[in-house]
Tab-separated table of C-alpha atoms in Angstrom:
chain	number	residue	atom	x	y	z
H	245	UNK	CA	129.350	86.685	84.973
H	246	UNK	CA	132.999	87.999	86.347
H	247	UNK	CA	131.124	91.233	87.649
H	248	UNK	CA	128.123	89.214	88.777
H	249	UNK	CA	130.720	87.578	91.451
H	250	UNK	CA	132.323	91.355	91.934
H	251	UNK	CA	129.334	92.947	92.300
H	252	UNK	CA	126.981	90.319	94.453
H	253	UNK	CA	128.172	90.588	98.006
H	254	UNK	CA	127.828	94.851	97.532
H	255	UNK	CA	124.207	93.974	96.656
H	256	UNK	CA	124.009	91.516	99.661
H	257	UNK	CA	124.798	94.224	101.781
H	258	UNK	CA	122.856	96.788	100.367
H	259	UNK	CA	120.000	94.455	100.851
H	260	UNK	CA	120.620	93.641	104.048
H	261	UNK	CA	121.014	97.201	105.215
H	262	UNK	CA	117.917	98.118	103.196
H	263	UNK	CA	116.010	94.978	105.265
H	264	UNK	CA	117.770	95.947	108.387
H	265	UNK	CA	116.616	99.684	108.266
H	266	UNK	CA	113.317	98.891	107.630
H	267	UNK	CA	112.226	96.875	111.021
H	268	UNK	CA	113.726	100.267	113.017
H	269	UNK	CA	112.081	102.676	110.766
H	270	UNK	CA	108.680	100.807	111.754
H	271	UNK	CA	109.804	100.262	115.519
H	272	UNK	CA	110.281	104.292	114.928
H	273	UNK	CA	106.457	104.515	114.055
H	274	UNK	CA	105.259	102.263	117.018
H	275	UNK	CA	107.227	104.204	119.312
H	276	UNK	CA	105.826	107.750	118.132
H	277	UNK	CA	102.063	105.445	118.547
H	278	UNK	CA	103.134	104.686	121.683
H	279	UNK	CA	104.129	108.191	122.481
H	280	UNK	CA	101.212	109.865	121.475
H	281	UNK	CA	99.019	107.676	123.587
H	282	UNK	CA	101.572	108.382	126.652
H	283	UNK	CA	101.316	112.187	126.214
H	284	UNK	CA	97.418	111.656	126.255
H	285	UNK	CA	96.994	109.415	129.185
H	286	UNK	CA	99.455	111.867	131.207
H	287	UNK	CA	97.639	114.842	130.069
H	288	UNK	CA	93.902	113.107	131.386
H	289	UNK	CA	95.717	112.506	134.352
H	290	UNK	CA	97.092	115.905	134.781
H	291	UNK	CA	93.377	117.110	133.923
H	292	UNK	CA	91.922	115.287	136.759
H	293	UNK	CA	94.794	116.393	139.122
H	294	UNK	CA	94.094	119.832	138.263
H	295	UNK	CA	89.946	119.020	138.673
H	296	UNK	CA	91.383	117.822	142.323
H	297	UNK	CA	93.543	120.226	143.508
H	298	UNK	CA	90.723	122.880	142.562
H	299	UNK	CA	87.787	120.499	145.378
H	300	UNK	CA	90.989	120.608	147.570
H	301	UNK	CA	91.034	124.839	147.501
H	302	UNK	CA	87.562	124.825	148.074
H	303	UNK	CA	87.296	122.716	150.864
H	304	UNK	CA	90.065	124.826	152.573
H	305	UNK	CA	88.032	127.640	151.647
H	306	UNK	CA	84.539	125.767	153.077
H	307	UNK	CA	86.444	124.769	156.292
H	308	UNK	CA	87.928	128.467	156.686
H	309	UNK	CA	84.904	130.129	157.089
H	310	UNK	CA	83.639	128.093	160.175
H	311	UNK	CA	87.038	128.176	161.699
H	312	UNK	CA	87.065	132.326	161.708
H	313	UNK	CA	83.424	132.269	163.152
H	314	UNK	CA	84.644	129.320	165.999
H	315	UNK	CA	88.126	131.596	167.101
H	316	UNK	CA	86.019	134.955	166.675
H	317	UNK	CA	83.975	133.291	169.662
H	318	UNK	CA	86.234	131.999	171.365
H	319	UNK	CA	88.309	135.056	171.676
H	320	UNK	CA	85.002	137.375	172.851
H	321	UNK	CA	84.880	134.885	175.464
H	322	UNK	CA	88.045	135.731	176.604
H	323	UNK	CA	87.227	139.415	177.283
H	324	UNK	CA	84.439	138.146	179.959
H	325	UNK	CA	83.836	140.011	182.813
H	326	UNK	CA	84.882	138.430	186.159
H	327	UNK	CA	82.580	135.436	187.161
H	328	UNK	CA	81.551	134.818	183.291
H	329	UNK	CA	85.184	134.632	182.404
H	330	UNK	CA	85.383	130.479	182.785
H	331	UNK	CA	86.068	127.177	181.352
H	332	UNK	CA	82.563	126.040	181.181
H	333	UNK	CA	81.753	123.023	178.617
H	334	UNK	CA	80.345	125.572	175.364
H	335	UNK	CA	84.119	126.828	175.922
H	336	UNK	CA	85.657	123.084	175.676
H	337	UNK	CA	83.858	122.120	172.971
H	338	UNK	CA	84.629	125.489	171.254
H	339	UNK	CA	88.457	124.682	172.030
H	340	UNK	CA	87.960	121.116	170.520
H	341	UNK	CA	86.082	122.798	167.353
H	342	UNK	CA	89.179	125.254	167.077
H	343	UNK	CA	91.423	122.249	167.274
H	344	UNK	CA	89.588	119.758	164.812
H	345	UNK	CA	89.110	122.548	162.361
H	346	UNK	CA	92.736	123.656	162.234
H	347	UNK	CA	93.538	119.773	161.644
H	348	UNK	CA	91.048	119.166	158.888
H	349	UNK	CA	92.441	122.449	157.041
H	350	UNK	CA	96.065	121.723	157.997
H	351	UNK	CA	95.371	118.321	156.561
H	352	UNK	CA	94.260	119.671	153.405
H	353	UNK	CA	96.892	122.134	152.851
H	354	UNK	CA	99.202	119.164	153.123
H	355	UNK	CA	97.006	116.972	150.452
H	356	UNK	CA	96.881	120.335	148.358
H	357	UNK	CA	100.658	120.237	148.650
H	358	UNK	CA	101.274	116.661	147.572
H	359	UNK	CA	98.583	117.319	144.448
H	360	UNK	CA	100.668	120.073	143.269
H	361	UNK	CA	103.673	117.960	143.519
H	362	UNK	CA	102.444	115.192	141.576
H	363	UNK	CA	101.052	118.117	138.857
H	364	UNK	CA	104.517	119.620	138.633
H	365	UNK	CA	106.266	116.261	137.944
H	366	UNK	CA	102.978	115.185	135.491
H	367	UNK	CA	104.382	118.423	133.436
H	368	UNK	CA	108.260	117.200	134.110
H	369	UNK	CA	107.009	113.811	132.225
H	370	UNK	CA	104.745	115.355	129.830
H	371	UNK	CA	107.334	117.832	128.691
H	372	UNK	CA	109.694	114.773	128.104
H	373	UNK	CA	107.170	113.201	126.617
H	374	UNK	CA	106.641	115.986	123.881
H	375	UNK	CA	110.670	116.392	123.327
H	376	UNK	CA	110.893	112.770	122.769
H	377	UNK	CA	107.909	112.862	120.042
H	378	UNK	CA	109.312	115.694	118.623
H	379	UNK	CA	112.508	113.681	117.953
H	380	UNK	CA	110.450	110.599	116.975
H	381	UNK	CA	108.230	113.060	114.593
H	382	UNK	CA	111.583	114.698	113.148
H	383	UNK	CA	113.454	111.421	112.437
H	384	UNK	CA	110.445	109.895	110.811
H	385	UNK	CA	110.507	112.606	108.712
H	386	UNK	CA	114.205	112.403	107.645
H	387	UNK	CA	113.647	108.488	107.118
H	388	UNK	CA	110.334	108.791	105.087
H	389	UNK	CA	111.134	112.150	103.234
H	390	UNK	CA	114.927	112.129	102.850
H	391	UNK	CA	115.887	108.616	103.281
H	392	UNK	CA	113.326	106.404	101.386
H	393	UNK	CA	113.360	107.754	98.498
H	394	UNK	CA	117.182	106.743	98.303
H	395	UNK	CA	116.153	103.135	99.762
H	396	UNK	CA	113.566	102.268	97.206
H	397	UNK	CA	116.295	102.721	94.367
H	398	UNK	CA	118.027	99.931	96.473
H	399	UNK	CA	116.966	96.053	95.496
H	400	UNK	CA	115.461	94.327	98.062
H	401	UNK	CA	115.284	90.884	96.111
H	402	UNK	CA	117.751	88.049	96.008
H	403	UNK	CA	121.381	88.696	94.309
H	404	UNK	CA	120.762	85.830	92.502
H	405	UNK	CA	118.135	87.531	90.742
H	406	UNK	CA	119.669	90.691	89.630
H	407	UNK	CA	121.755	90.276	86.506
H	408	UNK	CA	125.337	92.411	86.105
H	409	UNK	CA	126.013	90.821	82.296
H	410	UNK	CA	127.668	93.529	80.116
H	411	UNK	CA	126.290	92.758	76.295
C-alpha cells in the first residue's frame, strides 16, 4: 500500500499528460482537415484567376487589332495632299476611336496587371499553405507512429484503480 501512495501521483501525471496530449494530437488532425480544404479552395481560386487573366489577354488581343487598323488610317490621312489634308468629322471620330481604344486596352493591361498580382500572392499563400501541411502531415506522423505506441503503454484510468501491492 506504501508504494501505492509513492507511486500514485507519478501515475496522476502520466495520466494527465497522456489526457492532455491527446485533445492536441486531435486539434493536430482538424488543423491538417482544415488545411487541406484551404489549399483546395485557394487552388480553385487560383484556377479561375488563371481562366481570367487568359479572357483578359484576349480581349487586349481583340481590342489590338481594331486599334492598328483605326491609327493605320488615321496616319494615311495625314499624308493628304493639300485641300484633302483637313480636320473633317470621319477624322474626329477617327481621333475619338484612337483615343477610346487606347483607354479600353490601357484599362485592361492595368486589370491584367492586378490579376497577376492577386495570382502571384494566391501562390505566396498556397505555398504556405503546403509548408504548413507538410509540418502538420510530419508531426502527425511522429505522434501516431513514434509517439502512440509509447502512450498506449501509459494508463489512462483512475490511480485508484491500478494496484502497486508487492506479494
Amino acid at each position: 500500500m506504501a508504494i501505492n501512495m509513492f507511486l500514485s501521483p507519478g501515475v496522476n501525471a502520466v495520466s494527465r499528460t497522456r489526457r492532455s496530449t491527446y485533445s492536441p494530437t486531435t486539434a493536430t488532425y482538424a488543423e491538417e482537415a482544415d488545411n487541406w480544404i484551404a489549399v483546395l479552395m485557394v487552388q480553385r481560386e487560383m484556377n479561375d484567376l488563371e481562366r481570367h487573366i487568359d479572357m483578359l489577354k484576349k480581349a487586349i488581343l481583340d481590342k489590338s487589332a481594331p486599334l492598328k487598323v483605326v491609327q493605320t488610317r488615321l496616319e494615311g490621312r495625314t499624308h493628304r495632299p493639300e485641300m484633302e489634308l483637313c480636320r473633317d468629322p470621319p477624322q474626329h471620330r477617327m481621333v475619338r476611336e484612337v483615343q477610346e481604344l487606347s483607354e479600353s486596352v490601357e484599362s485592361l493591361r492595368h486589370k491584367l496587371s492586378e490579376a497577376e498580382n492577386s495570382l502571384h500572392r494566391l501562390a505566396q499563400i498556397r505555398a504556405r499553405l503546403d509548408h504548413d501541411l507538410g509540418v502538420k502531415t510530419n508531426s502527425i506522423y511522429i505522434d501516431r507512429d513514434k509517439c502512440l505506441a509509447i502512450r498506449k503503454s501509459f494508463p489512462l484510468s483512475q490511480p485508484h484503480m491500478v494496484d502497486f501491492t508487492l506479494y
